[in-house]
CSV table of C-alpha atoms (C1' of nucleotides) in Angstrom, one decimal:
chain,number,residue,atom,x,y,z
A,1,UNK,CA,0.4,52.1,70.0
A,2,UNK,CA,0.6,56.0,68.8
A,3,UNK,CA,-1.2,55.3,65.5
A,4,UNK,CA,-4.2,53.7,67.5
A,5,UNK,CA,-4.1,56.9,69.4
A,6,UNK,CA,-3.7,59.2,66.2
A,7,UNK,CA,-6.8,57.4,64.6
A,8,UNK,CA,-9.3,58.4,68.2
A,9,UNK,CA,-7.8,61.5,68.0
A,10,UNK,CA,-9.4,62.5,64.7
A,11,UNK,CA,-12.3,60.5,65.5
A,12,UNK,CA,-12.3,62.7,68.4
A,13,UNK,CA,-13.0,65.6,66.4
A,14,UNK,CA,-15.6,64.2,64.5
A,15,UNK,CA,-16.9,60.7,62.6
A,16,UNK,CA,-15.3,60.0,60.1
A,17,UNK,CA,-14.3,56.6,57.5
A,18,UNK,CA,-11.1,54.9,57.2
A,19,UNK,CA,-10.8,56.3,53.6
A,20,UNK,CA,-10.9,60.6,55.2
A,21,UNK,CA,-8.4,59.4,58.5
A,22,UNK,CA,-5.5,58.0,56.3
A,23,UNK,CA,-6.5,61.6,54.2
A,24,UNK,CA,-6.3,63.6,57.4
A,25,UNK,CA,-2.8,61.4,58.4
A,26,UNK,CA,-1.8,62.8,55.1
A,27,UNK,CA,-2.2,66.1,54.9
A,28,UNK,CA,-2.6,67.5,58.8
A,29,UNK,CA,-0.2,64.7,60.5
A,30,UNK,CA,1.8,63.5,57.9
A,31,UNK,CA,4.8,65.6,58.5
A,32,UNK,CA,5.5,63.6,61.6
A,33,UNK,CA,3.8,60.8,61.3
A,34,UNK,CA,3.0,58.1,58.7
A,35,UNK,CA,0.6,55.6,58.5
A,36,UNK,CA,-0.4,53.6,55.6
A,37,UNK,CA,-4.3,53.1,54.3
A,38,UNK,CA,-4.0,49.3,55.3
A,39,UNK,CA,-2.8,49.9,58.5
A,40,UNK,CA,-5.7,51.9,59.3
A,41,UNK,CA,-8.1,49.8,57.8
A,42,UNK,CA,-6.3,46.8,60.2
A,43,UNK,CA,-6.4,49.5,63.4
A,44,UNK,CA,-10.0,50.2,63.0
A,45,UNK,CA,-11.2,46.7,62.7
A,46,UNK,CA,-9.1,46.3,66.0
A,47,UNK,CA,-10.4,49.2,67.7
A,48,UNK,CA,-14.0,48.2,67.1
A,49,UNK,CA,-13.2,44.8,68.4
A,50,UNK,CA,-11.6,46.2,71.3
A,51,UNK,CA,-14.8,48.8,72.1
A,52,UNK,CA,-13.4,52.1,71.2
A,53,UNK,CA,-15.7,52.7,68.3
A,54,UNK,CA,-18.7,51.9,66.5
A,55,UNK,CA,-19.6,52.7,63.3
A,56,UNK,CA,-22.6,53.0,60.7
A,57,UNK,CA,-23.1,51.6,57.6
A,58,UNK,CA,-23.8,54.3,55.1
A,59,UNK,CA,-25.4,52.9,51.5
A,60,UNK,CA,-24.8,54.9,48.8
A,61,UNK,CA,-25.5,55.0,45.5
A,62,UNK,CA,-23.6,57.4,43.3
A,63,UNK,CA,-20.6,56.1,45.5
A,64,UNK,CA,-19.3,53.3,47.1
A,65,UNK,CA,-21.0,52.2,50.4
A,66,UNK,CA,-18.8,53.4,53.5
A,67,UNK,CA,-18.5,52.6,57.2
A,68,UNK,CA,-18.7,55.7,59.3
A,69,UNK,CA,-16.6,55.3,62.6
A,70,UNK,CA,-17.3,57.2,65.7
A,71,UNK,CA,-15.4,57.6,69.1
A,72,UNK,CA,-17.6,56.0,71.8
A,73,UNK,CA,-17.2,56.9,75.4
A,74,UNK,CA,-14.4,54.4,76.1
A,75,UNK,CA,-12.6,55.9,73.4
A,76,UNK,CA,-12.6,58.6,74.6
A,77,UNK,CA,-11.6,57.9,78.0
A,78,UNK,CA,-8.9,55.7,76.6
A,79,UNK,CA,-7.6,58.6,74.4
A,80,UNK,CA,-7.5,60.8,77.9
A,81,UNK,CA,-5.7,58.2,79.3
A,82,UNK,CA,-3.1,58.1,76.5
A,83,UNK,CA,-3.0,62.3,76.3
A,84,UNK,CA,-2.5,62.3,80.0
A,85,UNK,CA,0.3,60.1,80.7
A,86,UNK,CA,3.9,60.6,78.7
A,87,UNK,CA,6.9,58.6,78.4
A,88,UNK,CA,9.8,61.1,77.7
A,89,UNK,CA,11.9,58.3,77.0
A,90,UNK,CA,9.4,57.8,74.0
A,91,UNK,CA,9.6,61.3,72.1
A,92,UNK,CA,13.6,60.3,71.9
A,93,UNK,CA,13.0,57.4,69.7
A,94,UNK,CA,14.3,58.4,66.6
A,95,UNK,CA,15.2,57.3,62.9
A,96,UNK,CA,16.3,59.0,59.9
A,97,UNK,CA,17.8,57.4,57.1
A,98,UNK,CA,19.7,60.5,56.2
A,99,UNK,CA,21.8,60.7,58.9
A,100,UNK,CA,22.6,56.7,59.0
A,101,UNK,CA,23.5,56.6,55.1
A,102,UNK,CA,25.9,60.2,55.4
A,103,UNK,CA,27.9,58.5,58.6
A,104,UNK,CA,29.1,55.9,56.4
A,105,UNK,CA,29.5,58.3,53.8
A,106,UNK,CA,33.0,58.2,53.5
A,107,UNK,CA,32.8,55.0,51.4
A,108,UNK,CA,31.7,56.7,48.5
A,109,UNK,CA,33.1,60.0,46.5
A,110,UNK,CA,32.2,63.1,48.2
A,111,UNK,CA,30.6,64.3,44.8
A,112,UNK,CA,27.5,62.2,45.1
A,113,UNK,CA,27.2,62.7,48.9
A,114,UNK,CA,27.2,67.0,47.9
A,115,UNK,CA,24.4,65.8,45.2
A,116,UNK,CA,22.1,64.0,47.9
A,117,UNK,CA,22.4,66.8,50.4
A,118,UNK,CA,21.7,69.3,47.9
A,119,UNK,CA,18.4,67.7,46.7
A,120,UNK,CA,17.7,66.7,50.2
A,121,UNK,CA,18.1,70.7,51.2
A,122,UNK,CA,15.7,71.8,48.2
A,123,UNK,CA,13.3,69.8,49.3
A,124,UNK,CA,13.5,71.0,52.9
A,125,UNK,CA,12.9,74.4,52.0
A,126,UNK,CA,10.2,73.3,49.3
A,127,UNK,CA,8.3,72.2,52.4
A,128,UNK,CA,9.2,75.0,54.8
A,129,UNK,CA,7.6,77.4,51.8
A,130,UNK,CA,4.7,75.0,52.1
A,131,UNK,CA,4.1,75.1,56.0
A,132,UNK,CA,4.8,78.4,56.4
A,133,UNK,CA,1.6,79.4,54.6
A,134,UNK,CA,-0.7,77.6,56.8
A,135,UNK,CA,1.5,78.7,59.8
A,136,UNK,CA,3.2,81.9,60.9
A,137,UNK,CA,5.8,81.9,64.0
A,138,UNK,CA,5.0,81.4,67.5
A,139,UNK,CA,6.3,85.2,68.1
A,140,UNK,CA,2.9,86.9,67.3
A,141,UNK,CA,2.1,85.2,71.0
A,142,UNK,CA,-1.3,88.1,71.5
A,143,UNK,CA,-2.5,86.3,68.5
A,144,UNK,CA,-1.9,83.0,69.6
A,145,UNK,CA,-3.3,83.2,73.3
A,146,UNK,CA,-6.8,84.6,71.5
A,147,UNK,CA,-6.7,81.6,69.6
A,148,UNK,CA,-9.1,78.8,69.8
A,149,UNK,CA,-7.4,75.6,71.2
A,150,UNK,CA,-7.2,73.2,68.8
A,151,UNK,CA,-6.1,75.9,66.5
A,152,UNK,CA,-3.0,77.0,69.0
A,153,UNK,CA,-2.4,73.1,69.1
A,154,UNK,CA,-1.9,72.6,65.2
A,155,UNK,CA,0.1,75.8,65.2
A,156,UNK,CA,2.7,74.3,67.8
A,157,UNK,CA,3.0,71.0,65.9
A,158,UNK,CA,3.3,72.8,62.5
A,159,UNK,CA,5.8,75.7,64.2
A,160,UNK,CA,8.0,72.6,65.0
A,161,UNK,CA,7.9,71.3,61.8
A,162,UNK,CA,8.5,74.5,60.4
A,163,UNK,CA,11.8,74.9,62.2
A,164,UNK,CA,12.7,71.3,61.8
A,165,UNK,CA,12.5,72.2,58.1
A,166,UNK,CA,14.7,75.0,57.9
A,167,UNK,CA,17.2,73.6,60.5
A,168,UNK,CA,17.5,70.9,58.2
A,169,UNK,CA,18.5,72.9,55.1
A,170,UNK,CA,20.7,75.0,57.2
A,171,UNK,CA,22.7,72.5,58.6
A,172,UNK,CA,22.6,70.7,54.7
A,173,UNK,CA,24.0,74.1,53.9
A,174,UNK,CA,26.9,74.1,56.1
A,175,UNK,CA,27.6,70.2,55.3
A,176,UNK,CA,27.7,71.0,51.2
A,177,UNK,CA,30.3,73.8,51.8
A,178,UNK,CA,32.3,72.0,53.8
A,179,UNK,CA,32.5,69.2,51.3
A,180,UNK,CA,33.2,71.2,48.2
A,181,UNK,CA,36.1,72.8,50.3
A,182,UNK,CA,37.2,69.0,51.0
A,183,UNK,CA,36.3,68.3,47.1
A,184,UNK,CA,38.6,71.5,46.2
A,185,UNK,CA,41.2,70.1,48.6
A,186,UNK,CA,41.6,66.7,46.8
A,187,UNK,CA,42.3,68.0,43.0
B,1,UNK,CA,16.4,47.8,55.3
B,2,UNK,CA,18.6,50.6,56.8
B,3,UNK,CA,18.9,48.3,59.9
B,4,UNK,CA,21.1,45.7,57.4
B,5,UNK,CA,23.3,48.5,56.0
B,6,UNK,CA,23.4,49.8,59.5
B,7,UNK,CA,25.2,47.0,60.2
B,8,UNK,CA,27.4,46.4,57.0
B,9,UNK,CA,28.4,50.0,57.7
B,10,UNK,CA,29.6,49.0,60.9
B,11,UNK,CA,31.2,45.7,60.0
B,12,UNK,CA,33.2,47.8,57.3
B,13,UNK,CA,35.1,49.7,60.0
B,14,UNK,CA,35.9,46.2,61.4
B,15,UNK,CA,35.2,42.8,62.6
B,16,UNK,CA,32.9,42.9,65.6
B,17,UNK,CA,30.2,40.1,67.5
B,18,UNK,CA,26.8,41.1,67.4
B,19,UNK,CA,27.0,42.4,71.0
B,20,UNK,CA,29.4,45.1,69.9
B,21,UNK,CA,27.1,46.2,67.0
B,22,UNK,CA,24.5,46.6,69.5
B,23,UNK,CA,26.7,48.7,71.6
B,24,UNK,CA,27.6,50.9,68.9
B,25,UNK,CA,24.0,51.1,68.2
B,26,UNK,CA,23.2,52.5,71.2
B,27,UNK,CA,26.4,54.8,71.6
B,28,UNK,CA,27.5,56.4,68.6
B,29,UNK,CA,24.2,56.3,66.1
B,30,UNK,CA,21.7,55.7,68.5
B,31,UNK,CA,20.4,59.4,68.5
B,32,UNK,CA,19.2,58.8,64.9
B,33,UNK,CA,18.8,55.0,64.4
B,34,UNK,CA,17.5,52.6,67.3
B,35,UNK,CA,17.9,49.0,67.0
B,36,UNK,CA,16.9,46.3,69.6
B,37,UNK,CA,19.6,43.6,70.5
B,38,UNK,CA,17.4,40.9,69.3
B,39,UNK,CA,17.0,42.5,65.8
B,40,UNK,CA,20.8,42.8,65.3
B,41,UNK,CA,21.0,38.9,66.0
B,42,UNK,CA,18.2,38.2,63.5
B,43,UNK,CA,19.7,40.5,60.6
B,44,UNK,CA,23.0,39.1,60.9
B,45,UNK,CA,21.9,35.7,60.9
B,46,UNK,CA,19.9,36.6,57.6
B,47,UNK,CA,23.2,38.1,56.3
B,48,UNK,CA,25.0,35.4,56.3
B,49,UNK,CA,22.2,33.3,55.0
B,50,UNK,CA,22.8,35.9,52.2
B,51,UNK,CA,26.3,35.5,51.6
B,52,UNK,CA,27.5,39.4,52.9
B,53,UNK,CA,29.7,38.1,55.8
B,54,UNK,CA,31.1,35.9,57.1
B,55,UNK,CA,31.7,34.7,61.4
B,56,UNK,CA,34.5,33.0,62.8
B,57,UNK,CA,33.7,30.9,66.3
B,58,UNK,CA,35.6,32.0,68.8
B,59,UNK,CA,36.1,30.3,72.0
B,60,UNK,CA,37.0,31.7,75.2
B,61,UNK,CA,37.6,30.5,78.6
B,62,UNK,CA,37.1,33.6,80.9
B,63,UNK,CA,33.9,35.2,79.0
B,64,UNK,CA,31.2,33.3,76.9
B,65,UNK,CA,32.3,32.1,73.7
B,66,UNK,CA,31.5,34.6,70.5
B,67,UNK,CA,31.1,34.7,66.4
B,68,UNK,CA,32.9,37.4,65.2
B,69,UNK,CA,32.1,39.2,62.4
B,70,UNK,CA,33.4,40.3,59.0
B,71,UNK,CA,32.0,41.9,56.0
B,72,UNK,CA,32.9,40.7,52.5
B,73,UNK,CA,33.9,41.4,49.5
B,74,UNK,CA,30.0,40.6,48.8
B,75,UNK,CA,28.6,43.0,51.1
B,76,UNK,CA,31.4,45.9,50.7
B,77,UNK,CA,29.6,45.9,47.4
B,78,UNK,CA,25.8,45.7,48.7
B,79,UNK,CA,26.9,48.6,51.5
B,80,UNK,CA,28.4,50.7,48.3
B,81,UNK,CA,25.3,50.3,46.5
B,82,UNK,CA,22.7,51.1,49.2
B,83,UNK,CA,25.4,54.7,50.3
B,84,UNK,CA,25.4,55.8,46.2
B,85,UNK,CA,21.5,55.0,45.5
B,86,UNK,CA,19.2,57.7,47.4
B,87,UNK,CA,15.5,58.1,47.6
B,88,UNK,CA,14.9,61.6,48.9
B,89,UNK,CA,11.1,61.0,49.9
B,90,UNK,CA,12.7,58.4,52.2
B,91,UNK,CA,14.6,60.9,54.2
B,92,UNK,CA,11.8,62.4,54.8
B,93,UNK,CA,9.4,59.7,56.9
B,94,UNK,CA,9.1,60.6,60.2
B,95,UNK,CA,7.4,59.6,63.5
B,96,UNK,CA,7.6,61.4,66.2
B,97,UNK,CA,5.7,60.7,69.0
B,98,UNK,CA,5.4,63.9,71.3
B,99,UNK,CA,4.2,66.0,68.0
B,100,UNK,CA,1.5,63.1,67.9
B,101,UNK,CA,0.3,63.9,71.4
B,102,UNK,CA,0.9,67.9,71.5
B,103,UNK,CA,-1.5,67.7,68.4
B,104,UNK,CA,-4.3,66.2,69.9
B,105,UNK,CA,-3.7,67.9,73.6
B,106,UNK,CA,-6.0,70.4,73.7
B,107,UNK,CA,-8.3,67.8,75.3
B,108,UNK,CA,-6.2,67.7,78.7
B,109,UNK,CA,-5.5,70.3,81.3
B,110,UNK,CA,-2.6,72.9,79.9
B,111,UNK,CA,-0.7,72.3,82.8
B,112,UNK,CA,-0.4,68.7,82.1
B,113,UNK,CA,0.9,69.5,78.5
B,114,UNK,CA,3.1,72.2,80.2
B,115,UNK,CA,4.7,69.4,82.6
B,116,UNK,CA,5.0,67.2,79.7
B,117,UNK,CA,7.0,69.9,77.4
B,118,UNK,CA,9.1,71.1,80.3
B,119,UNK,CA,10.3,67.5,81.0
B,120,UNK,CA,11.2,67.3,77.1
B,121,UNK,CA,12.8,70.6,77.1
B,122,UNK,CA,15.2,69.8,79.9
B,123,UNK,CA,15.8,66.2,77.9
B,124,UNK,CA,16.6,68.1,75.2
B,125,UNK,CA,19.2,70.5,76.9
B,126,UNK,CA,20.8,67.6,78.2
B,127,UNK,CA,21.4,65.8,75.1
B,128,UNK,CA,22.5,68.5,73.1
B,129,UNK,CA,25.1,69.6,76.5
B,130,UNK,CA,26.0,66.0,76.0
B,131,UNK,CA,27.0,66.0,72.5
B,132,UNK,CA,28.6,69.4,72.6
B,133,UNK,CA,31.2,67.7,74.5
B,134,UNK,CA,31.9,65.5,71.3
B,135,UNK,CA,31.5,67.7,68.5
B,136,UNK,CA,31.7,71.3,67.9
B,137,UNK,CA,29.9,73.1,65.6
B,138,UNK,CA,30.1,73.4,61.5
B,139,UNK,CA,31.7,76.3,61.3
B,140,UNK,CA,35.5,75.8,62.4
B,141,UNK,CA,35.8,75.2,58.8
B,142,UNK,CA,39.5,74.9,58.3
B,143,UNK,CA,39.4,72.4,60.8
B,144,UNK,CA,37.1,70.4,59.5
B,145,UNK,CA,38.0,70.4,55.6
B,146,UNK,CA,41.9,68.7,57.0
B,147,UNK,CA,40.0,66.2,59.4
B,148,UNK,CA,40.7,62.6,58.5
B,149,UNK,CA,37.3,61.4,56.1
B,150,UNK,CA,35.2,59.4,58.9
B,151,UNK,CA,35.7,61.7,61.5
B,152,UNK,CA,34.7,64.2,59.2
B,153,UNK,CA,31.2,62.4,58.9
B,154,UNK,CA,30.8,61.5,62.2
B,155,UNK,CA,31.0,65.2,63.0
B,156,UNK,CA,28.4,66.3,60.3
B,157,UNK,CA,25.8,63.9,62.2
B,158,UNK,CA,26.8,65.3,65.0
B,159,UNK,CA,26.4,68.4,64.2
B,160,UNK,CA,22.9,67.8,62.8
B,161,UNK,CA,21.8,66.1,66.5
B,162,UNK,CA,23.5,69.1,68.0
B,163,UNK,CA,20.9,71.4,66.1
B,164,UNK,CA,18.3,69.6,66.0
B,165,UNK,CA,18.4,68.9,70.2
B,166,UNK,CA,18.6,73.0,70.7
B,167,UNK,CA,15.8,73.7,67.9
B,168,UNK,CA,13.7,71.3,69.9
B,169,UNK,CA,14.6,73.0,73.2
B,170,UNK,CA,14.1,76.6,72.0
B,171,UNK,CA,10.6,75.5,70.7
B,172,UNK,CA,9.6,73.5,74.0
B,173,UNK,CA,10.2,77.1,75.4
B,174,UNK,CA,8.2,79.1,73.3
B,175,UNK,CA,5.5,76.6,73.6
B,176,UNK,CA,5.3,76.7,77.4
B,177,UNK,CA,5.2,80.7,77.3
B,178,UNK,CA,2.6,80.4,75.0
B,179,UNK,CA,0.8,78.1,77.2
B,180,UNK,CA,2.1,79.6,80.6
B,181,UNK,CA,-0.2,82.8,79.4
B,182,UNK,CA,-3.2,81.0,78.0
B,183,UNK,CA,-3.2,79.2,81.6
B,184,UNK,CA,-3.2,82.7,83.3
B,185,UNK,CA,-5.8,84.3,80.7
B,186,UNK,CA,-7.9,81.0,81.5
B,187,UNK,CA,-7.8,81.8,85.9
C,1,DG,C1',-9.4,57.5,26.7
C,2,DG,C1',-6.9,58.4,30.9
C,3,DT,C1',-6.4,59.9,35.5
C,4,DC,C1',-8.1,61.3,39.9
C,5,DC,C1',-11.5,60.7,43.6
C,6,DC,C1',-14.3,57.8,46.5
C,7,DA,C1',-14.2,53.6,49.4
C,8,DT,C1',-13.4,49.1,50.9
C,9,DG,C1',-10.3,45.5,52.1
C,10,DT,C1',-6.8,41.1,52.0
C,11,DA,C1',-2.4,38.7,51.8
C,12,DA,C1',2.2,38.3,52.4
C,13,DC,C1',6.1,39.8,54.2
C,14,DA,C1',9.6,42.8,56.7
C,15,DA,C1',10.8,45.2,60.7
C,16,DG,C1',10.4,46.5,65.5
C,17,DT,C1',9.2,45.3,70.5
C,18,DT,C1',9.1,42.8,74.8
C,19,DA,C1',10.2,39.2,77.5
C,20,DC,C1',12.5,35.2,78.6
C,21,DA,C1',16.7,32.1,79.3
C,22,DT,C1',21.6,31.0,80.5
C,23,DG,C1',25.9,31.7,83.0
C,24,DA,C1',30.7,33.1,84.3
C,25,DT,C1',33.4,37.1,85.8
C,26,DT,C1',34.3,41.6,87.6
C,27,DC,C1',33.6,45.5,90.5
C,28,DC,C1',31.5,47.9,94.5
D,1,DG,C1',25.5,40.1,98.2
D,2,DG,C1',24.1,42.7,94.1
D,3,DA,C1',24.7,44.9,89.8
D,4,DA,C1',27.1,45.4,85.5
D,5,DT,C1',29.6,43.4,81.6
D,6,DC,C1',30.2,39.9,78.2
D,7,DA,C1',27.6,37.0,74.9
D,8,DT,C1',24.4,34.2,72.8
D,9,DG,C1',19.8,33.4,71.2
D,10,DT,C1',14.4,32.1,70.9
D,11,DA,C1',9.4,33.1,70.9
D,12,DA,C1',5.5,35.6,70.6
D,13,DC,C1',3.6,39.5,69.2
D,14,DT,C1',2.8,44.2,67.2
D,15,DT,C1',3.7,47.5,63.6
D,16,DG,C1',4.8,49.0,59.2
D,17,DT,C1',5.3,48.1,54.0
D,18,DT,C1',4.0,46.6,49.4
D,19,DA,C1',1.1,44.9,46.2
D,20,DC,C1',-3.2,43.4,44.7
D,21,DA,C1',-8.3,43.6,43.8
D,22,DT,C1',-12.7,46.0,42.7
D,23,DG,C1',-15.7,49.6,40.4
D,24,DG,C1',-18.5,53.7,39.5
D,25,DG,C1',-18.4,58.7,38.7
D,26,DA,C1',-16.2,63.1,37.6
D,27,DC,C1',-13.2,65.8,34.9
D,28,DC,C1',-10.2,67.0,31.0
DNA sequence: GGTCCCATGTAACAAGTTACATGATTCC
DNA sequence: GGAATCATGTAACTTGTTACATGGGACC
């Protein structure tokens, strides 16, 4: 159901085709969530058929004709109703490959586990670089209380990313040392 | 396909029913993968269609009768395969679902998003007290480099919840002060 | 000439969710 | 008497993935 929900959010801030939400899914929520372009496509057909949104045939000529979808008032009120009420049992449900393929890790030689940690850990701190410009910390709180909303919003979501990222190389970190010391150990 | 090597994985430690892979599921990597009893059944049905293991019927008087399973030598080499070939951008697919909703919150009351993160945080302080118990942290080195290999493993995801539960709490809590003095600004 | 951007979708399949169904035994 | 544990599965449905198909315009 969240991706229905991602997809009025955006509406929400303005109208907008299929093709710019799976851009938006992309670039502003793609860090923690994924959707793919045919799943939106599928989710919009549904949400029109359900009565969320309406959209407007726009005919162009120097481009291809496009569908512009809008939030309508029971969008809206259904995207309240999703904002409002929370699960916590929800925000626990997790997977991540990483973790499943290392805890079996013992199978294989300890050489190629270093090697996919270490290229996982670049790439962690390849995207902390990369967040960090758009966001700071949350420690320059005057700042952030001045802020407009949805700004102080994206800057939560991205701080948590943020520190997800660099938790993540961290603790890669620690895990590479300890296997080269294990590595060491078995010459 | 994690959710089939998930299982190999655990077949490779031993022979087990599909009601103690579920278990296992939910106790010792269920704070990274999930996996619903009725998938298990499906998947290992479809692995044995597949030739990587193998049941043996076995009937009991005092509890309902049971297939246990075995891996073989088939799908010892399917799991090695899958634990040596990596695809970083995999690792790196996410959904999480309270991100999703603290993005778009800015539409409901801050109070609401304040119950919502405080709930989360104290979740979050639980789980990580939780695993604490289990695991200690990275750094007892020595200790870890002379561990026998599995535990060794085990501990390194561990470890990674173990962060990963406190980064999430510390951020909850910087969140809610940020909020907390919106809210007061707002009175 | 090749690639990227714009913009739509369909089809087939894989994976995940929810609910139902059965039934004995053990523990409180 | 009621709940939990053991143990199997099916059915229906929703989500997520991968690949295919089309085609003009812009930019290098």
């Amino acid at each position: 159901m969240s991706l229905r929900y991602g997809i009025l959010g955006l509406l929400n801030y303005g109208s907008m085709t299929g093709y710019d939400i799976s851009k938006y899914f992309r670039e502003s929520v793609g860090y923690f969530w994924n959707a793919q372009q045919s799943q939106i496509y599928r989710e919009l057909t549904a949400l029109e058929k359900d009565g969320l949104v309406e959209y407007e045939l726009v005919i162009q000529s120097d481009k291809p004709n496009k569908k512009l979808y809008r939030i309508n008032e029971v969008g809206r009120e259904n995207l309240n109703g999703w904002l409002y009420d929370f699960n916590i049992d929800d925000f626990f449900i997790t997977r991540n490959a990483l973790l499943l393929k290392l805890f079996f890790s013992s199978q294989i030689p300890v050489n190629r586990t270093i090697e996919m940690l270490s290229k996982y850990k670049e790439r962690c701190e390849a995207a902390a670089r990369e967040l960090a410009l758009h966001t700071g910390d949350l420690s320059d709180y005057q700042n952030l209380v001045e802020d407009d909303s949805e700004s102080l919003y994206w800057k939560m979501t991205a701080a948590r990313g943020l520190a997800d990222y660099q938790a993540s190389a961290r603790w890669a970190g620690e895990c590479i040392n300890i296997l080269r010391k294990r590595g060491e150990q078995d010459d």
